[in-house]
CSV table of C-alpha atoms and ligand atoms in Angstrom, one decimal:
chain,number,residue,atom,x,y,z
A,18,MET,CA,0.2,0.1,-0.2
A,19,ARG,CA,1.3,3.4,-1.3
A,20,SER,CA,0.2,6.4,1.4
A,21,ALA,CA,0.6,9.7,0.9
A,22,ARG,CA,-1.3,12.8,2.4
A,23,THR,CA,-2.5,16.2,1.0
A,24,GLN,CA,-5.0,18.5,2.3
A,25,VAL,CA,-8.0,18.0,0.3
A,26,GLY,CA,-8.7,14.8,-1.8
A,27,ILE,CA,-10.9,15.4,-4.3
A,28,VAL,CA,-12.9,12.4,-5.9
A,29,GLY,CA,-14.3,13.2,-9.0
A,30,ALA,CA,-12.7,15.1,-12.1
A,31,GLY,CA,-16.3,16.9,-14.2
A,32,PRO,CA,-16.3,20.2,-13.8
A,33,ALA,CA,-17.3,20.4,-9.8
A,34,GLY,CA,-13.8,18.6,-8.7
A,35,LEU,CA,-11.6,20.0,-11.9
A,36,MET,CA,-12.9,23.3,-10.6
A,37,LEU,CA,-12.4,23.2,-6.8
A,38,GLY,CA,-8.8,21.7,-7.6
A,39,HIS,CA,-8.2,25.2,-9.6
A,40,LEU,CA,-9.9,27.5,-6.6
A,41,LEU,CA,-8.2,25.6,-3.9
A,42,HIS,CA,-4.8,25.7,-5.5
A,43,LEU,CA,-5.3,30.0,-6.2
A,44,HIS,CA,-5.9,30.0,-2.1
A,45,GLY,CA,-2.4,28.0,-2.1
A,46,ILE,CA,-4.4,24.3,-0.9
A,47,ASP,CA,-2.8,21.4,-1.8
A,48,SER,CA,-5.4,18.7,-3.8
A,49,VAL,CA,-5.3,15.3,-5.0
A,50,ILE,CA,-8.3,14.7,-7.7
A,51,LEU,CA,-9.1,11.3,-8.5
A,52,GLU,CA,-11.0,10.1,-11.5
A,53,SER,CA,-12.1,6.7,-12.6
A,54,ARG,CA,-12.4,7.9,-16.3
A,55,SER,CA,-9.7,8.4,-18.7
A,56,ARG,CA,-9.1,11.9,-19.6
A,57,GLU,CA,-10.3,11.6,-23.7
A,58,HIS,CA,-14.0,10.4,-22.1
A,59,VAL,CA,-14.1,13.2,-19.6
A,60,ILE,CA,-13.4,15.7,-22.2
A,61,GLU,CA,-15.4,13.7,-25.3
A,62,ARG,CA,-18.3,13.8,-23.2
A,63,VAL,CA,-21.3,16.2,-24.3
A,64,ARG,CA,-23.4,17.6,-21.6
A,65,ALA,CA,-25.2,20.8,-20.7
A,66,GLY,CA,-23.6,24.2,-21.8
A,67,VAL,CA,-25.8,27.5,-20.6
A,68,LEU,CA,-23.0,29.3,-18.3
A,69,GLU,CA,-25.1,31.4,-15.8
A,70,GLN,CA,-23.6,34.6,-15.4
A,71,GLY,CA,-21.9,33.5,-11.8
A,72,THR,CA,-20.5,31.0,-13.4
A,73,VAL,CA,-18.8,33.1,-16.5
A,74,ASP,CA,-17.7,35.3,-13.2
A,75,LEU,CA,-16.5,32.4,-11.4
A,76,MET,CA,-14.0,31.4,-14.4
A,77,SER,CA,-12.6,34.9,-15.4
A,78,ASP,CA,-11.9,35.2,-11.3
A,79,ALA,CA,-10.0,32.3,-11.5
A,80,ARG,CA,-8.4,33.0,-14.8
A,81,VAL,CA,-9.6,30.0,-16.7
A,82,ALA,CA,-10.9,32.2,-19.1
A,83,ASP,CA,-9.3,33.3,-22.4
A,84,ARG,CA,-11.0,31.0,-24.4
A,85,LEU,CA,-14.6,30.9,-22.9
A,86,ARG,CA,-14.3,34.8,-23.5
A,87,ARG,CA,-13.3,34.3,-27.4
A,88,GLU,CA,-15.2,31.6,-28.1
A,89,GLY,CA,-18.6,31.9,-26.2
A,90,MET,CA,-21.6,33.3,-27.1
A,91,ARG,CA,-23.7,35.2,-25.0
A,92,HIS,CA,-27.1,35.4,-25.5
A,93,ASP,CA,-29.9,38.6,-23.4
A,94,GLY,CA,-32.5,36.0,-24.4
A,95,ILE,CA,-34.7,32.6,-25.1
A,96,HIS,CA,-37.4,31.9,-26.7
A,97,ILE,CA,-40.6,30.2,-25.8
A,98,ALA,CA,-42.6,28.6,-28.7
A,99,PHE,CA,-46.1,27.1,-28.3
A,100,GLY,CA,-49.1,27.5,-30.9
A,101,GLY,CA,-47.7,27.9,-34.1
A,102,ALA,CA,-45.9,31.6,-32.4
A,103,ARG,CA,-42.5,32.5,-31.3
A,104,HIS,CA,-42.6,34.6,-28.3
A,105,ARG,CA,-39.5,36.1,-27.0
A,106,ILE,CA,-38.2,37.0,-23.7
A,107,ASP,CA,-35.1,39.7,-23.1
A,108,MET,CA,-33.3,38.7,-19.7
A,109,ALA,CA,-31.0,41.0,-20.7
A,110,GLU,CA,-33.7,44.1,-19.7
A,111,LEU,CA,-35.9,42.3,-17.1
A,112,THR,CA,-33.1,41.9,-15.1
A,113,GLY,CA,-31.0,45.4,-15.3
A,114,GLY,CA,-28.0,43.9,-17.9
A,115,ARG,CA,-27.4,39.9,-16.3
A,116,ALA,CA,-27.5,37.0,-19.4
A,117,ILE,CA,-26.6,33.6,-19.5
A,118,THR,CA,-23.3,32.6,-22.1
A,119,ILE,CA,-23.6,28.9,-24.4
A,120,TYR,CA,-20.2,27.3,-23.6
A,121,GLY,CA,-20.3,23.7,-24.1
A,122,GLN,CA,-19.4,21.5,-20.4
A,123,ASN,CA,-17.0,19.1,-22.0
A,124,GLU,CA,-15.0,22.9,-23.3
A,125,VAL,CA,-15.1,23.9,-19.2
A,126,VAL,CA,-14.3,20.2,-18.1
A,127,LYS,CA,-10.9,20.7,-20.9
A,128,ASP,CA,-9.8,24.3,-19.7
A,129,LEU,CA,-9.7,23.8,-16.1
A,130,ILE,CA,-8.0,20.2,-16.7
A,131,ASP,CA,-5.2,22.3,-19.1
A,132,ALA,CA,-4.7,24.6,-15.9
A,133,ARG,CA,-4.1,21.7,-13.9
A,134,LEU,CA,-2.3,20.2,-15.5
A,135,GLY,CA,0.2,23.9,-16.4
A,136,THR,CA,-0.1,24.1,-11.9
A,137,GLY,CA,1.3,20.4,-11.9
A,138,ARG,CA,-0.4,19.3,-8.6
A,139,PRO,CA,-2.2,16.0,-8.9
A,140,LEU,CA,-5.0,14.9,-11.5
A,141,HIS,CA,-5.2,11.0,-11.2
A,142,PHE,CA,-7.1,9.1,-13.9
A,143,GLU,CA,-8.3,5.8,-14.7
A,144,VAL,CA,-8.4,5.2,-10.8
A,145,ASP,CA,-10.0,2.0,-9.6
A,146,ALA,CA,-11.9,0.8,-6.0
A,147,VAL,CA,-12.0,4.2,-5.0
A,148,GLY,CA,-13.4,4.2,-1.3
A,149,VAL,CA,-13.6,6.7,1.5
A,150,HIS,CA,-12.6,6.0,5.5
A,151,ASP,CA,-12.5,7.4,8.4
A,152,LEU,CA,-14.8,10.2,7.9
A,153,LEU,CA,-15.8,11.0,11.3
A,154,THR,CA,-11.8,11.3,12.1
A,155,PRO,CA,-9.7,14.6,11.9
A,156,HIS,CA,-7.8,12.7,8.8
A,157,PRO,CA,-10.7,10.8,6.9
A,158,LYS,CA,-8.7,8.3,3.7
A,159,ILE,CA,-9.4,8.1,0.2
A,160,ARG,CA,-8.0,4.4,-0.6
A,161,PHE,CA,-7.9,3.4,-4.8
A,162,ASP,CA,-5.6,1.4,-7.0
A,163,HIS,CA,-3.7,3.2,-9.2
A,164,GLY,CA,-1.6,1.9,-12.3
A,165,GLY,CA,-1.4,-1.8,-10.5
A,166,ALA,CA,-0.9,-0.7,-6.9
A,167,ALA,CA,-2.8,0.5,-4.3
A,168,HIS,CA,-2.9,3.6,-3.0
A,169,GLU,CA,-4.1,4.7,0.9
A,170,LEU,CA,-4.0,9.2,0.5
A,171,THR,CA,-4.6,11.0,4.2
A,172,CYS,CA,-6.3,14.1,3.7
A,173,ASP,CA,-8.3,16.9,6.5
A,174,VAL,CA,-11.2,16.5,4.2
A,175,VAL,CA,-12.4,14.4,1.5
A,176,ALA,CA,-14.6,16.4,-1.3
A,177,GLY,CA,-17.5,14.5,-3.0
A,178,CYS,CA,-17.7,15.5,-6.5
A,179,ASP,CA,-17.5,12.3,-8.6
A,180,GLY,CA,-21.2,12.8,-9.4
A,181,PHE,CA,-24.8,11.4,-9.9
A,182,HIS,CA,-23.5,7.5,-9.3
A,183,GLY,CA,-20.2,8.0,-7.4
A,184,ILE,CA,-19.8,6.6,-4.3
A,185,CYS,CA,-18.9,9.4,-1.7
A,186,ARG,CA,-22.8,9.8,-0.9
A,187,SER,CA,-23.3,6.1,-0.7
A,188,ALA,CA,-20.5,5.8,1.6
A,189,ILE,CA,-22.8,7.7,4.3
A,190,PRO,CA,-24.7,5.6,6.1
A,191,ALA,CA,-28.7,6.3,5.3
A,192,GLU,CA,-29.8,7.2,8.5
A,193,HIS,CA,-27.8,10.2,8.4
A,194,LEU,CA,-29.1,11.0,4.4
A,195,ARG,CA,-32.8,12.3,3.8
A,196,ILE,CA,-33.1,12.3,0.3
A,197,TYR,CA,-36.0,13.7,-2.1
A,198,GLU,CA,-35.9,12.5,-5.4
A,199,ARG,CA,-38.9,12.4,-8.3
A,200,GLU,CA,-38.7,11.1,-11.3
A,201,TYR,CA,-40.3,12.4,-14.9
A,202,PRO,CA,-42.6,9.6,-17.2
A,203,PHE,CA,-39.8,11.0,-20.2
A,204,GLY,CA,-36.6,11.4,-21.5
A,205,TRP,CA,-34.6,13.4,-23.7
A,206,LEU,CA,-32.7,12.7,-27.2
A,207,GLY,CA,-29.9,15.2,-27.3
A,208,VAL,CA,-28.8,15.5,-30.7
A,209,LEU,CA,-25.3,17.2,-31.7
A,210,ALA,CA,-25.4,18.5,-35.8
A,211,ALA,CA,-23.1,19.8,-38.2
A,212,ALA,CA,-25.6,22.9,-38.7
A,213,PRO,CA,-25.1,26.5,-38.6
A,214,PRO,CA,-27.2,27.5,-35.8
A,215,THR,CA,-31.4,29.7,-37.7
A,216,SER,CA,-31.9,31.1,-33.7
A,217,GLU,CA,-29.3,33.5,-32.2
A,218,GLU,CA,-31.2,32.6,-30.1
A,219,LEU,CA,-31.7,29.3,-27.6
A,220,VAL,CA,-35.8,27.8,-28.2
A,221,TYR,CA,-37.6,26.1,-25.9
A,222,SER,CA,-41.4,25.0,-27.4
A,223,LEU,CA,-44.2,23.0,-26.6
A,224,HIS,CA,-45.6,21.4,-29.7
A,225,ASP,CA,-49.0,18.7,-29.2
A,226,ARG,CA,-45.9,15.8,-29.7
A,227,GLY,CA,-43.7,17.0,-27.0
A,228,PHE,CA,-41.3,19.4,-25.7
A,229,ALA,CA,-38.0,20.5,-28.0
A,230,LEU,CA,-35.3,22.5,-27.2
A,231,PHE,CA,-32.9,23.9,-30.3
A,232,SER,CA,-29.4,25.3,-29.0
A,233,MET,CA,-25.8,25.9,-30.1
A,234,ARG,CA,-22.3,24.8,-29.4
A,235,SER,CA,-20.6,27.3,-32.1
A,236,PRO,CA,-21.7,28.9,-35.9
A,237,ALA,CA,-20.8,25.8,-37.3
A,238,ILE,CA,-22.8,23.2,-34.9
A,239,THR,CA,-26.7,22.9,-33.6
A,240,ARG,CA,-27.6,21.5,-30.8
A,241,LEU,CA,-31.0,19.8,-30.6
A,242,TYR,CA,-33.5,17.9,-27.8
A,243,LEU,CA,-36.4,15.8,-28.0
A,244,GLN,CA,-38.9,14.5,-26.1
A,245,CYS,CA,-38.8,11.4,-25.9
A,246,ALA,CA,-39.6,8.2,-23.7
A,247,PRO,CA,-37.2,7.5,-20.4
A,248,ASP,CA,-36.0,4.0,-21.2
A,249,GLU,CA,-35.8,4.5,-25.6
A,250,ASN,CA,-33.3,3.4,-27.7
A,251,ALA,CA,-31.1,6.1,-29.5
A,252,ASP,CA,-30.4,3.8,-32.4
A,253,ASP,CA,-34.3,4.0,-33.0
A,254,TRP,CA,-33.7,7.5,-34.1
A,255,SER,CA,-33.0,7.3,-37.2
A,256,ASP,CA,-31.5,10.6,-38.9
A,257,ASP,CA,-34.4,11.0,-40.8
A,258,ARG,CA,-36.7,9.8,-38.3
A,259,ILE,CA,-34.9,12.6,-36.1
A,260,TRP,CA,-35.2,15.6,-38.2
A,261,ALA,CA,-38.9,14.9,-38.8
A,262,GLU,CA,-39.7,15.0,-35.2
A,263,LEU,CA,-37.5,18.6,-34.6
A,264,ILE,CA,-38.9,20.7,-37.7
A,265,THR,CA,-42.6,19.4,-36.8
A,266,ARG,CA,-41.8,20.3,-33.4
A,267,LEU,CA,-39.6,23.5,-33.3
A,268,SER,CA,-41.1,25.5,-37.1
A,269,THR,CA,-42.9,28.7,-36.2
A,270,ALA,CA,-46.0,30.5,-38.7
A,271,ASP,CA,-43.3,32.9,-39.2
A,272,GLY,CA,-40.9,30.4,-41.7
A,273,TRP,CA,-38.6,29.8,-38.5
A,274,ALA,CA,-37.0,26.1,-38.8
A,275,PRO,CA,-33.6,24.7,-37.9
A,276,ALA,CA,-31.3,23.8,-40.9
A,277,VAL,CA,-30.7,20.5,-41.0
A,278,GLY,CA,-27.3,18.8,-41.3
A,279,PRO,CA,-25.4,15.7,-40.3
A,280,ILE,CA,-25.7,14.2,-37.3
A,281,LEU,CA,-22.7,14.0,-35.7
A,282,GLN,CA,-23.6,12.3,-32.1
A,283,LYS,CA,-26.9,11.2,-30.4
A,284,GLY,CA,-28.1,10.0,-27.0
A,285,VAL,CA,-31.3,9.7,-24.4
A,286,THR,CA,-30.9,10.5,-20.5
A,287,GLY,CA,-33.7,10.6,-18.2
A,288,MET,CA,-35.2,13.0,-16.1
A,289,ARG,CA,-34.8,13.6,-12.2
A,290,SER,CA,-34.9,15.5,-9.3
A,291,PHE,CA,-33.0,15.1,-6.9
A,292,VAL,CA,-31.9,15.8,-3.5
A,293,ALA,CA,-29.6,14.5,-0.9
A,294,GLU,CA,-29.2,16.5,2.8
A,295,PRO,CA,-27.7,17.2,3.7
A,296,MET,CA,-24.2,17.9,1.7
A,297,ARG,CA,-21.9,17.1,4.4
A,298,TYR,CA,-21.2,13.8,7.0
A,299,GLY,CA,-17.9,14.5,9.0
A,300,ARG,CA,-15.6,15.7,7.0
A,301,LEU,CA,-16.8,14.3,3.7
A,302,PHE,CA,-18.0,17.6,1.7
A,303,LEU,CA,-20.4,16.3,-1.5
A,304,ALA,CA,-20.4,18.8,-4.4
A,305,GLY,CA,-22.2,18.7,-7.5
A,306,ASP,CA,-24.2,16.1,-9.1
A,307,ALA,CA,-23.7,14.3,-6.1
A,308,ALA,CA,-25.5,15.8,-4.1
A,309,HIS,CA,-28.3,16.7,-6.0
A,310,ILE,CA,-29.6,16.7,-9.6
A,311,VAL,CA,-32.4,18.6,-11.5
A,312,PRO,CA,-34.2,18.1,-14.8
A,313,PRO,CA,-32.1,20.0,-17.6
A,314,THR,CA,-35.1,22.1,-18.6
A,315,GLY,CA,-33.8,25.3,-16.7
A,316,ALA,CA,-30.5,24.7,-17.4
A,317,LYS,CA,-29.0,25.1,-13.7
A,318,GLY,CA,-26.6,21.7,-13.3
A,319,LEU,CA,-23.5,22.7,-14.7
A,320,ASN,CA,-24.5,25.9,-12.0
A,321,LEU,CA,-25.4,24.4,-9.5
A,322,ALA,CA,-22.0,22.4,-9.2
A,323,MET,CA,-20.0,25.6,-9.6
A,324,ALA,CA,-21.9,27.6,-6.7
A,325,ASP,CA,-21.0,24.8,-4.3
A,326,VAL,CA,-16.9,24.0,-5.1
A,327,ARG,CA,-17.0,28.2,-5.1
A,328,ARG,CA,-18.7,27.9,-2.0
A,329,LEU,CA,-16.8,25.2,-0.5
A,330,ALA,CA,-13.1,26.7,-1.7
A,331,ASP,CA,-13.9,29.6,0.2
A,332,ALA,CA,-15.2,28.1,3.3
A,333,LEU,CA,-11.8,25.7,3.0
A,334,ASP,CA,-9.8,28.7,2.7
A,335,ALA,CA,-11.3,30.4,6.0
A,336,LEU,CA,-10.7,27.2,7.9
A,337,TYR,CA,-6.7,27.0,6.6
A,338,THR,CA,-6.4,30.7,6.4
A,339,SER,CA,-8.0,31.6,9.9
A,340,ARG,CA,-8.7,28.6,11.4
A,341,ARG,CA,-12.5,29.3,11.5
A,342,GLU,CA,-14.9,26.5,10.7
A,343,ASP,CA,-17.9,28.8,10.6
A,344,ALA,CA,-18.3,28.5,7.0
A,345,LEU,CA,-17.7,25.4,6.7
A,346,ASN,CA,-20.8,24.2,9.2
A,347,ALA,CA,-22.9,26.9,6.5
A,348,TYR,CA,-21.8,24.8,3.3
A,349,SER,CA,-25.1,22.2,3.2
A,350,ASP,CA,-27.5,24.6,4.6
A,351,ARG,CA,-26.5,27.8,2.2
A,352,GLY,CA,-26.6,25.1,-1.0
A,353,LEU,CA,-29.3,23.8,0.0
A,354,ARG,CA,-31.5,27.1,-0.1
A,355,ARG,CA,-29.5,27.4,-3.9
A,356,THR,CA,-30.6,23.8,-4.8
A,357,TRP,CA,-34.0,24.3,-3.6
A,358,ARG,CA,-34.4,26.9,-5.3
A,359,ALA,CA,-32.7,25.9,-8.6
A,360,GLN,CA,-35.1,22.9,-8.1
A,361,ARG,CA,-38.0,25.0,-8.1
A,362,PHE,CA,-37.5,26.1,-11.4
A,363,SER,CA,-35.9,23.3,-12.8
A,364,TRP,CA,-39.4,21.7,-12.1
A,365,TRP,CA,-41.4,24.5,-12.7
A,366,MET,CA,-39.5,25.1,-16.7
A,367,THR,CA,-40.3,21.0,-16.5
A,368,SER,CA,-43.8,20.8,-15.5
A,369,MET,CA,-45.0,23.8,-18.2
A,370,LEU,CA,-42.5,22.5,-21.7
A,371,HIS,CA,-43.7,18.6,-21.5
A,372,ARG,CA,-46.6,16.3,-22.8
A,373,SER,CA,-47.5,13.2,-20.1
A,374,GLU,CA,-49.4,10.6,-21.0
A,375,SER,CA,-50.8,11.0,-17.9
A,376,ASP,CA,-51.9,14.9,-18.6
A,377,THR,CA,-55.7,15.3,-18.7
A,378,PRO,CA,-57.3,17.7,-21.2
A,379,PHE,CA,-58.0,19.9,-17.9
A,380,ASP,CA,-54.4,19.6,-17.5
A,381,ARG,CA,-53.4,20.8,-21.4
A,382,ARG,CA,-55.4,23.5,-21.1
A,383,ARG,CA,-53.9,24.6,-17.7
A,384,GLN,CA,-50.5,24.3,-19.4
A,385,HIS,CA,-51.3,26.6,-22.2
A,386,ALA,CA,-52.7,28.9,-19.9
A,387,GLU,CA,-49.5,29.4,-18.1
A,388,LEU,CA,-47.7,29.7,-21.3
A,389,GLU,CA,-49.7,32.8,-22.6
A,390,TYR,CA,-49.4,34.1,-18.8
A,391,LEU,CA,-45.6,34.3,-19.0
A,392,VAL,CA,-44.9,35.4,-22.4
A,393,GLY,CA,-47.6,38.6,-22.6
A,394,SER,CA,-46.9,39.0,-18.4
A,395,ARG,CA,-43.9,41.1,-17.9
A,396,ALA,CA,-43.6,39.9,-14.0
A,397,ALA,CA,-44.2,36.2,-15.3
A,398,MET,CA,-41.2,37.0,-17.6
A,399,THR,CA,-38.7,38.8,-15.2
A,400,SER,CA,-39.8,36.0,-12.8
A,401,LEU,CA,-39.0,33.7,-15.1
A,402,ALA,CA,-35.5,35.6,-16.6
A,403,GLU,CA,-34.5,36.2,-13.1
A,404,ASN,CA,-33.9,32.4,-12.5
A,405,TYR,CA,-33.0,30.9,-15.7
A,406,VAL,CA,-29.5,34.0,-16.0
A,407,GLY,CA,-29.0,32.7,-12.3
A,408,VAL,CA,-29.1,34.7,-8.7
A,409,PRO,CA,-25.1,35.8,-7.9
A,410,PHE,CA,-23.4,33.1,-6.0
A,411,ASP,CA,-23.4,33.7,-2.3
B,511,LIG,N1,-14.1,7.8,-8.4
B,511,LIG,C1,-13.6,8.5,-9.4
B,511,LIG,N2,-14.4,9.3,-10.0
B,511,LIG,C2,-15.3,8.4,-10.5
B,511,LIG,C3,-16.0,7.7,-9.2
B,511,LIG,C4,-15.5,7.2,-8.5
B,511,LIG,N3,-15.6,6.3,-7.6
B,511,LIG,N4,-17.3,7.6,-10.4
B,511,LIG,C5,-17.8,9.2,-10.4
B,511,LIG,N5,-16.2,9.8,-10.9
B,511,LIG,C6,-16.1,10.6,-11.6
B,511,LIG,C7,-17.3,10.7,-12.9
B,511,LIG,O1,-16.6,9.3,-14.3
B,511,LIG,C8,-17.1,12.5,-13.6
B,511,LIG,O2,-15.6,12.3,-14.0
B,511,LIG,O3,-16.9,11.8,-10.8
B,511,LIG,C9,-17.4,12.7,-12.1
B,511,LIG,C10,-18.4,13.2,-11.8
B,511,LIG,O4,-18.6,14.7,-12.7
B,511,LIG,P1,-19.7,15.0,-13.2
B,511,LIG,O5,-21.1,13.8,-13.4
B,511,LIG,O6,-20.0,15.3,-14.5
B,511,LIG,O7,-20.4,15.8,-11.8
B,511,LIG,P2,-20.2,17.8,-11.5
B,511,LIG,O8,-18.9,18.0,-11.2
B,511,LIG,O9,-21.0,17.1,-10.3
B,511,LIG,O10,-20.8,18.3,-12.9
B,511,LIG,C11,-22.0,18.3,-12.5
B,511,LIG,O11,-22.9,17.2,-14.5
B,511,LIG,O12,-24.1,15.4,-15.1
B,511,LIG,C12,-23.6,16.8,-15.0
B,511,LIG,O13,-25.9,18.2,-16.0
B,511,LIG,C13,-24.6,18.0,-15.1
B,511,LIG,O14,-24.2,19.9,-15.5
B,511,LIG,C14,-23.4,19.7,-14.7
B,511,LIG,C15,-22.9,18.9,-14.0
B,512,LIG,C1,-28.1,22.8,-24.2
B,512,LIG,O1,-27.5,23.6,-24.4
B,512,LIG,O2,-27.0,21.9,-24.0
B,512,LIG,C2,-28.9,22.9,-23.7
B,512,LIG,C3,-29.5,23.9,-23.6
B,512,LIG,C4,-30.5,24.7,-22.2
B,512,LIG,C5,-31.0,23.6,-21.4
B,512,LIG,C6,-30.8,22.2,-21.6
B,512,LIG,C7,-29.3,22.3,-22.3
B,512,LIG,O3,-32.0,23.6,-20.6
């Protein structure tokens, strides 16, 4: 068994683990990041792409925003489409100038890996059999296999940034954890297409055949989603079928439609709302998807993860510079407040924009009335806008 020591042991090199490692580096705190997948897998995984202003500001403050500034696409508004018409919500005007930036999560991950490698601090890919131990002692440990050897890493704190399917949350005894969960009876078929975006901003659409979303990654790449069954096999969707459905669900009476092009990637994801409370057990702190999942309709997952690690890094800085534990003790409560705000918003966006087989005719009419109210009321649009652009990180 090879033994080593660090201040903060980080499990998972998604956006949460990588950003935490980088923020700690900027505070002069050392960490080891352990990731079970390969570097290529982590970089190539196409995920969400909407960055709140708080996430953009965090990346700028952390000096990892050079490429984001060059390639990120600032969007001041979004469109909501239903009944054959598109309605623009001018988020910047409604929120005193706040906006979102389109930049793929995998690009964020790539920039953070480059930054980590630049610091020379440890980041190990393809580690196996990761387990966390002694969490209620001042020296929690992470044991893992890497490069054919068994390792034990002794830490002051362990950060569980290992996503929804990771091992950190499940290391917490069930009686210390309260789980809140809701599964939705549908999923999203996500598509990446080599086609230039035909709208400058995102289009969220509710059609009788279900939800569709038009997004983008660059001036040459469109990102699109279709509501489908949660267990749908993406291989059952030929390119022709995908485009026919996208065009049916997205086209509006003003003649707008997405441009068609070769499909580069496709995949189905289920949708769930999930919260684990509290986000701490002894010296283990959960951050990002390890602690909470939101359905993607509100575009909040990545941003919640970033807000978590910003708060955790500041709290650890207070611990090391002034031996103060108050911020660390407040980490979970403050995070849960933000999480539940995002849960409510993501659930609301999801239920407003999806069709469910259990919908009654009453549900349909109510849903239509909700959309009409949204696009006809400045108060309702402001409510959407201030949640969509995100409240400042706290
Ligand atoms: N040991 C080491 N690493 C692990 C383990 C393990 N036992 N289990 C999982 N991991 C890794 C995963 O391979 C993944 O790279 O932890 C990482 C977790 O990353 P994400 O799932 O991206 O989660 P997070 O960093 O919290 O980012 C949240 O990701 O799912 C999206 O929409 C979500 O945008 C949100 C963001
Ligand atoms: C995306 O571009 O991948 C995206 C955009 C908005 C969402 C979800 C995903 O709500």
